[in-house]
Amino acid sequence: MPEGDTIFRAARTLHRALSGAAITRFESAFPALNRIDQDRPLTGRIIESVSARGKHLLMVFSGDLILRSHMRMNGSWHIYRPGERWQRPARDMRILVATSDFVAVGFNVPIAELLTGRDLSRHQQLKALGPDLLASAFDAGDVLRRMRAHPGDAIADALLNQRIVAGAGNVIKSETLFIAAVDPFQPVGALSDADLMRVVSVARTQLQANVLDRAHTLSPAFGRRTTRSLDPQAKLWVYGRGGKPCRKCGTAIQSRKTGLDARLTYWCPRCQVSRPADAEPRSG
Ligand SMILES: [Zn+2]
């Protein structure tokens, strides 16, 4: 699953390239989108904005039409100049939005729909999203309340649950829990408020750092770094490093498949040890 920073960067890059321009061409592999395009043509509409909400990308067109897309595991948006060679085969194209200066192509985007503003405000998945780690107005207290509603879930799963907090993917999850020195399998109910807040704060910092670092790329998993090392071989603390020595203590990094999607969690069994939460009082 792409991280929130990937979607956020994609939205920002698309916004810079497309906003204010008129659509000169629209194509899609989704019959439902093409039907709407026939009834209410997209060509000629102004692209008003492109933004991210959690892992949803929203492209707002004039005349009350919004393209919502979700990348899931393999989808990505690319931006090209007209005539420029695509980096992915044309058969992977799912959506194309062109202006006179740019061609935005959604490759392997699994979910896309055209909505009105009213549809969007009632959208169940968007309404259910927890606070967005990359939003400037971030309500950490709300995240804490949502976490506390899942006391039996492992913190690693809670951090990926977009209904608790939106934006973290699998890489940031493992990296965050290492930096926060929290055992990924410890249930939320066994962690203190301070521990949970530290985890959320680290996740936010990591995502923000990656947004600032990499303004240009739109593709997932490109060059994310959390260690601050300038060595390109040492970008991440634990993710993808199963069996290799921990960069802090030398212990072999462990990995295990967890959760419904059997996503790999990486951790250091020495640096990330469960600690009892009773040492710290828990607020109501
Ligand atoms: Zn370690």
CSV table of C-alpha atoms and ligand atoms in Angstrom, one decimal:
chain,number,residue,atom,x,y,z
A,1,MET,CA,0.0,0.0,0.0
A,2,PRO,CA,1.5,3.4,-0.9
A,3,GLU,CA,2.3,5.6,2.0
A,4,GLY,CA,0.3,8.8,2.6
A,5,ASP,CA,3.4,10.8,1.7
A,6,THR,CA,3.4,9.3,-1.8
A,7,ILE,CA,-0.2,10.2,-2.4
A,8,PHE,CA,0.4,13.7,-0.9
A,9,ARG,CA,3.3,14.3,-3.2
A,10,ALA,CA,1.5,13.0,-6.2
A,11,ALA,CA,-1.4,15.3,-5.4
A,12,ARG,CA,0.8,18.3,-4.9
A,13,THR,CA,2.8,17.7,-8.1
A,14,LEU,CA,-0.5,17.2,-10.1
A,15,HIS,CA,-2.0,20.3,-8.5
A,16,ARG,CA,1.1,22.4,-9.6
A,17,ALA,CA,1.0,21.0,-13.1
A,18,LEU,CA,-2.8,21.0,-13.8
A,19,SER,CA,-4.7,23.5,-11.6
A,20,GLY,CA,-6.2,26.4,-13.4
A,21,ALA,CA,-5.9,24.7,-16.8
A,22,ALA,CA,-8.7,23.3,-19.0
A,23,ILE,CA,-9.0,19.6,-19.8
A,24,THR,CA,-8.2,19.0,-23.5
A,25,ARG,CA,-8.6,15.3,-23.4
A,26,PHE,CA,-10.0,12.7,-21.0
A,27,GLU,CA,-9.7,8.9,-21.4
A,28,SER,CA,-10.4,6.1,-19.0
A,29,ALA,CA,-10.7,2.3,-18.9
A,30,PHE,CA,-13.6,2.6,-16.4
A,31,PRO,CA,-17.0,2.2,-18.2
A,32,ALA,CA,-18.7,4.2,-15.4
A,33,LEU,CA,-16.4,7.1,-15.9
A,34,ASN,CA,-16.8,7.0,-19.6
A,35,ARG,CA,-20.6,7.0,-19.2
A,36,ILE,CA,-20.4,10.2,-17.1
A,37,ASP,CA,-18.0,11.7,-19.6
A,38,GLN,CA,-20.5,11.1,-22.3
A,39,ASP,CA,-23.4,12.7,-20.3
A,40,ARG,CA,-21.4,15.5,-18.7
A,41,PRO,CA,-18.2,15.9,-20.8
A,42,LEU,CA,-15.0,16.5,-19.0
A,43,THR,CA,-13.2,18.1,-21.9
A,44,GLY,CA,-13.3,21.9,-21.5
A,45,ARG,CA,-13.7,21.9,-17.7
A,46,ILE,CA,-11.1,23.7,-15.6
A,47,ILE,CA,-9.1,21.6,-13.2
A,48,GLU,CA,-9.6,23.5,-10.0
A,49,SER,CA,-7.5,21.6,-7.6
A,50,VAL,CA,-5.8,18.2,-6.8
A,51,SER,CA,-5.5,17.1,-3.2
A,52,ALA,CA,-5.0,14.1,-1.1
A,53,ARG,CA,-7.3,12.9,1.7
A,54,GLY,CA,-5.7,10.0,3.4
A,55,LYS,CA,-4.8,7.7,0.5
A,56,HIS,CA,-7.6,9.1,-1.7
A,57,LEU,CA,-6.6,11.5,-4.5
A,58,LEU,CA,-9.2,14.1,-5.3
A,59,MET,CA,-9.2,16.0,-8.6
A,60,VAL,CA,-11.8,18.8,-8.6
A,61,PHE,CA,-13.2,19.9,-11.9
A,62,SER,CA,-15.4,23.0,-12.6
A,63,GLY,CA,-19.1,22.3,-12.9
A,64,ASP,CA,-19.2,20.2,-9.7
A,65,LEU,CA,-17.5,17.1,-10.7
A,66,ILE,CA,-14.7,15.4,-8.7
A,67,LEU,CA,-12.5,12.5,-9.7
A,68,ARG,CA,-11.7,10.3,-6.7
A,69,SER,CA,-9.0,7.7,-7.2
A,70,HIS,CA,-7.4,5.3,-4.8
A,71,MET,CA,-4.1,3.6,-5.5
A,72,ARG,CA,-4.4,0.5,-3.3
A,73,MET,CA,-1.2,-1.6,-3.8
A,74,ASN,CA,-0.1,-0.9,-7.4
A,75,GLY,CA,-1.7,2.2,-8.7
A,76,SER,CA,0.3,5.4,-9.4
A,77,TRP,CA,-0.1,8.7,-11.2
A,78,HIS,CA,2.5,10.0,-13.6
A,79,ILE,CA,2.8,13.4,-15.2
A,80,TYR,CA,4.2,13.9,-18.7
A,81,ARG,CA,4.7,16.6,-21.2
A,82,PRO,CA,2.7,16.0,-24.4
A,83,GLY,CA,4.5,13.5,-26.6
A,84,GLU,CA,6.8,12.4,-23.9
A,85,ARG,CA,7.4,8.7,-23.7
A,86,TRP,CA,5.5,7.0,-20.8
A,87,GLN,CA,7.5,5.0,-18.2
A,88,ARG,CA,4.7,2.4,-18.1
A,89,PRO,CA,3.0,0.4,-20.9
A,90,ALA,CA,-0.1,2.0,-22.4
A,91,ARG,CA,-2.1,-1.1,-21.4
A,92,ASP,CA,-1.6,-0.1,-17.8
A,93,MET,CA,-3.3,3.3,-18.4
A,94,ARG,CA,-6.6,3.5,-16.5
A,95,ILE,CA,-7.2,7.3,-16.6
A,96,LEU,CA,-5.8,10.1,-18.6
A,97,VAL,CA,-6.4,13.8,-18.0
A,98,ALA,CA,-4.6,16.1,-20.4
A,99,THR,CA,-4.2,19.9,-20.6
A,100,SER,CA,-2.4,21.8,-23.3
A,101,ASP,CA,0.8,21.6,-21.2
A,102,PHE,CA,0.6,18.3,-19.4
A,103,VAL,CA,-0.7,14.7,-19.6
A,104,ALA,CA,-1.6,13.1,-16.2
A,105,VAL,CA,-1.8,9.3,-16.5
A,106,GLY,CA,-3.2,7.0,-13.8
A,107,PHE,CA,-1.6,3.6,-14.2
A,108,ASN,CA,-3.2,0.5,-12.7
A,109,VAL,CA,-5.4,2.7,-10.6
A,110,PRO,CA,-7.9,0.1,-9.2
A,111,ILE,CA,-10.5,2.5,-7.9
A,112,ALA,CA,-11.9,5.6,-9.6
A,113,GLU,CA,-15.2,7.3,-9.6
A,114,LEU,CA,-16.7,10.7,-10.6
A,115,LEU,CA,-18.6,12.4,-7.8
A,116,THR,CA,-20.5,15.6,-7.2
A,117,GLY,CA,-19.5,17.7,-4.1
A,118,ARG,CA,-22.6,16.4,-2.5
A,119,ASP,CA,-21.6,12.7,-3.1
A,120,LEU,CA,-18.2,13.5,-1.7
A,121,SER,CA,-19.5,15.0,1.5
A,122,ARG,CA,-21.6,11.8,2.0
A,123,HIS,CA,-18.8,9.4,1.0
A,124,GLN,CA,-18.7,6.6,3.5
A,125,GLN,CA,-15.0,5.8,3.1
A,126,LEU,CA,-13.9,9.4,3.2
A,127,LYS,CA,-16.2,10.2,6.2
A,128,ALA,CA,-14.7,7.3,8.1
A,129,LEU,CA,-11.1,8.3,7.7
A,130,GLY,CA,-9.2,9.2,10.9
A,131,PRO,CA,-7.2,12.4,11.1
A,132,ASP,CA,-4.7,12.7,8.2
A,133,LEU,CA,-1.0,12.5,9.4
A,134,LEU,CA,-0.1,15.1,6.7
A,135,ALA,CA,-2.9,17.6,7.4
A,136,SER,CA,-1.7,20.9,8.8
A,137,ALA,CA,-4.6,20.8,11.3
A,138,PHE,CA,-4.0,17.5,13.0
A,139,ASP,CA,-6.0,16.4,16.0
A,140,ALA,CA,-3.8,14.0,17.9
A,141,GLY,CA,-6.4,13.7,20.7
A,142,ASP,CA,-8.9,12.4,18.1
A,143,VAL,CA,-6.4,9.7,17.0
A,144,LEU,CA,-5.8,8.7,20.7
A,145,ARG,CA,-9.6,8.3,21.1
A,146,ARG,CA,-9.8,6.2,18.0
A,147,MET,CA,-6.9,4.0,19.1
A,148,ARG,CA,-8.5,3.5,22.5
A,149,ALA,CA,-11.5,2.0,20.7
A,150,HIS,CA,-9.3,-0.8,19.5
A,151,PRO,CA,-7.5,-2.0,22.6
A,152,GLY,CA,-7.0,-5.5,21.4
A,153,ASP,CA,-5.4,-4.6,18.1
A,154,ALA,CA,-1.6,-4.7,17.8
A,155,ILE,CA,-0.2,-1.2,17.5
A,156,ALA,CA,1.3,-2.1,14.1
A,157,ASP,CA,-2.2,-2.9,12.8
A,158,ALA,CA,-3.7,0.2,14.5
A,159,LEU,CA,-1.2,2.4,12.8
A,160,LEU,CA,-2.2,1.1,9.4
A,161,ASN,CA,-6.0,1.3,10.1
A,162,GLN,CA,-7.0,4.4,8.1
A,163,ARG,CA,-10.1,4.8,10.2
A,164,ILE,CA,-7.9,5.4,13.2
A,165,VAL,CA,-5.3,7.6,11.5
A,166,ALA,CA,-4.9,8.2,7.8
A,167,GLY,CA,-1.7,8.2,5.8
A,168,ALA,CA,0.7,5.6,7.1
A,169,GLY,CA,1.7,2.6,4.9
A,170,ASN,CA,3.8,-0.4,5.7
A,171,VAL,CA,7.2,1.2,5.4
A,172,ILE,CA,6.4,4.1,7.7
A,173,LYS,CA,4.7,1.7,10.1
A,174,SER,CA,7.8,-0.5,10.7
A,175,GLU,CA,10.2,2.5,10.7
A,176,THR,CA,8.0,4.5,13.1
A,177,LEU,CA,7.7,1.7,15.6
A,178,PHE,CA,11.5,1.2,15.5
A,179,ILE,CA,12.2,4.9,16.0
A,180,ALA,CA,9.6,5.1,18.8
A,181,ALA,CA,11.1,1.9,20.4
A,182,VAL,CA,7.7,0.2,20.5
A,183,ASP,CA,7.1,-3.5,20.1
A,184,PRO,CA,4.9,-3.8,16.9
A,185,PHE,CA,2.8,-6.6,18.4
A,186,GLN,CA,1.9,-5.0,21.7
A,187,PRO,CA,-1.8,-4.4,21.9
A,188,VAL,CA,-3.0,-0.8,21.9
A,189,GLY,CA,-4.6,-1.4,25.3
A,190,ALA,CA,-1.2,-2.2,26.8
A,191,LEU,CA,0.4,1.0,25.7
A,192,SER,CA,0.3,4.3,27.6
A,193,ASP,CA,-1.2,7.5,26.2
A,194,ALA,CA,2.4,8.8,26.1
A,195,ASP,CA,3.6,5.8,24.1
A,196,LEU,CA,0.7,6.1,21.6
A,197,MET,CA,1.2,9.9,21.2
A,198,ARG,CA,4.9,9.3,20.6
A,199,VAL,CA,4.2,6.7,17.9
A,200,VAL,CA,1.7,9.1,16.2
A,201,SER,CA,4.2,12.0,16.5
A,202,VAL,CA,7.0,10.0,14.9
A,203,ALA,CA,4.8,8.8,12.1
A,204,ARG,CA,3.8,12.4,11.4
A,205,THR,CA,7.4,13.6,11.4
A,206,GLN,CA,8.5,10.8,9.1
A,207,LEU,CA,5.8,11.4,6.6
A,208,GLN,CA,6.4,15.1,6.6
A,209,ALA,CA,10.1,14.7,6.2
A,210,ASN,CA,9.5,12.5,3.2
A,211,VAL,CA,7.1,15.0,1.6
A,212,LEU,CA,9.7,17.7,2.0
A,213,ASP,CA,12.6,15.5,0.8
A,214,ARG,CA,11.1,14.4,-2.5
A,215,ALA,CA,9.1,16.9,-4.3
A,216,HIS,CA,9.4,15.4,-7.7
A,217,THR,CA,8.6,11.7,-7.7
A,218,LEU,CA,5.2,10.3,-8.1
A,219,SER,CA,6.0,6.6,-7.9
A,220,PRO,CA,5.5,4.6,-4.7
A,221,ALA,CA,8.5,3.3,-2.7
A,222,PHE,CA,10.9,5.7,-4.4
A,223,GLY,CA,13.7,6.8,-2.1
A,224,ARG,CA,11.8,6.9,1.2
A,225,ARG,CA,14.3,7.5,4.0
A,226,THR,CA,14.0,7.6,7.8
A,227,THR,CA,17.5,7.3,9.1
A,228,ARG,CA,18.9,10.7,8.0
A,229,SER,CA,21.9,8.8,6.7
A,230,LEU,CA,23.3,10.2,3.5
A,231,ASP,CA,24.4,6.7,2.5
A,232,PRO,CA,21.8,5.5,-0.1
A,233,GLN,CA,22.3,2.0,1.2
A,234,ALA,CA,21.3,3.0,4.7
A,235,LYS,CA,18.0,4.8,4.2
A,236,LEU,CA,15.8,2.7,6.4
A,237,TRP,CA,16.2,1.4,10.0
A,238,VAL,CA,14.3,-1.9,9.7
A,239,TYR,CA,12.0,-2.1,6.7
A,240,GLY,CA,13.2,-4.7,4.2
A,241,ARG,CA,16.2,-5.6,6.4
A,242,GLY,CA,15.1,-9.0,7.8
A,243,GLY,CA,18.1,-11.0,9.1
A,244,LYS,CA,20.5,-8.0,8.8
A,245,PRO,CA,22.0,-6.4,11.9
A,246,CYS,CA,20.1,-3.6,13.7
A,247,ARG,CA,21.7,-0.3,12.9
A,248,LYS,CA,21.6,0.6,16.7
A,249,CYS,CA,22.4,-2.7,18.5
A,250,GLY,CA,23.5,-5.2,16.0
A,251,THR,CA,20.7,-7.8,16.7
A,252,ALA,CA,19.3,-9.5,13.6
A,253,ILE,CA,16.1,-7.7,12.4
A,254,GLN,CA,13.1,-9.9,12.5
A,255,SER,CA,10.2,-10.0,10.1
A,256,ARG,CA,6.7,-11.5,10.2
A,257,LYS,CA,3.5,-11.4,8.1
A,258,THR,CA,0.6,-9.9,10.0
A,259,GLY,CA,-2.9,-8.6,9.6
A,260,LEU,CA,-5.6,-9.4,7.1
A,261,ASP,CA,-3.3,-8.6,4.1
A,262,ALA,CA,-0.4,-10.5,5.5
A,263,ARG,CA,1.8,-7.4,5.3
A,264,LEU,CA,5.4,-7.8,6.6
A,265,THR,CA,6.3,-6.2,9.8
A,266,TYR,CA,10.0,-5.6,10.5
A,267,TRP,CA,11.4,-5.0,14.0
A,268,CYS,CA,14.4,-5.3,16.2
A,269,PRO,CA,13.6,-7.7,19.1
A,270,ARG,CA,16.1,-5.9,21.4
A,271,CYS,CA,15.4,-2.2,20.7
A,272,GLN,CA,11.6,-2.7,20.6
A,273,VAL,CA,10.6,-4.4,23.8
A,274,SER,CA,7.2,-4.4,25.4
A,275,ARG,CA,7.0,-2.3,28.5
A,276,PRO,CA,4.2,-2.3,31.0
A,277,ALA,CA,2.0,0.8,30.7
A,278,ASP,CA,1.0,0.9,34.4
A,279,ALA,CA,4.1,3.0,35.1
A,280,GLU,CA,2.3,6.0,33.5
A,281,PRO,CA,-1.2,7.1,34.3
A,282,ARG,CA,-3.6,6.9,31.5
A,283,SER,CA,-5.9,9.9,30.9
A,284,GLY,CA,-9.6,9.3,30.5
B,1,ZN,ZN,18.3,-3.0,17.8
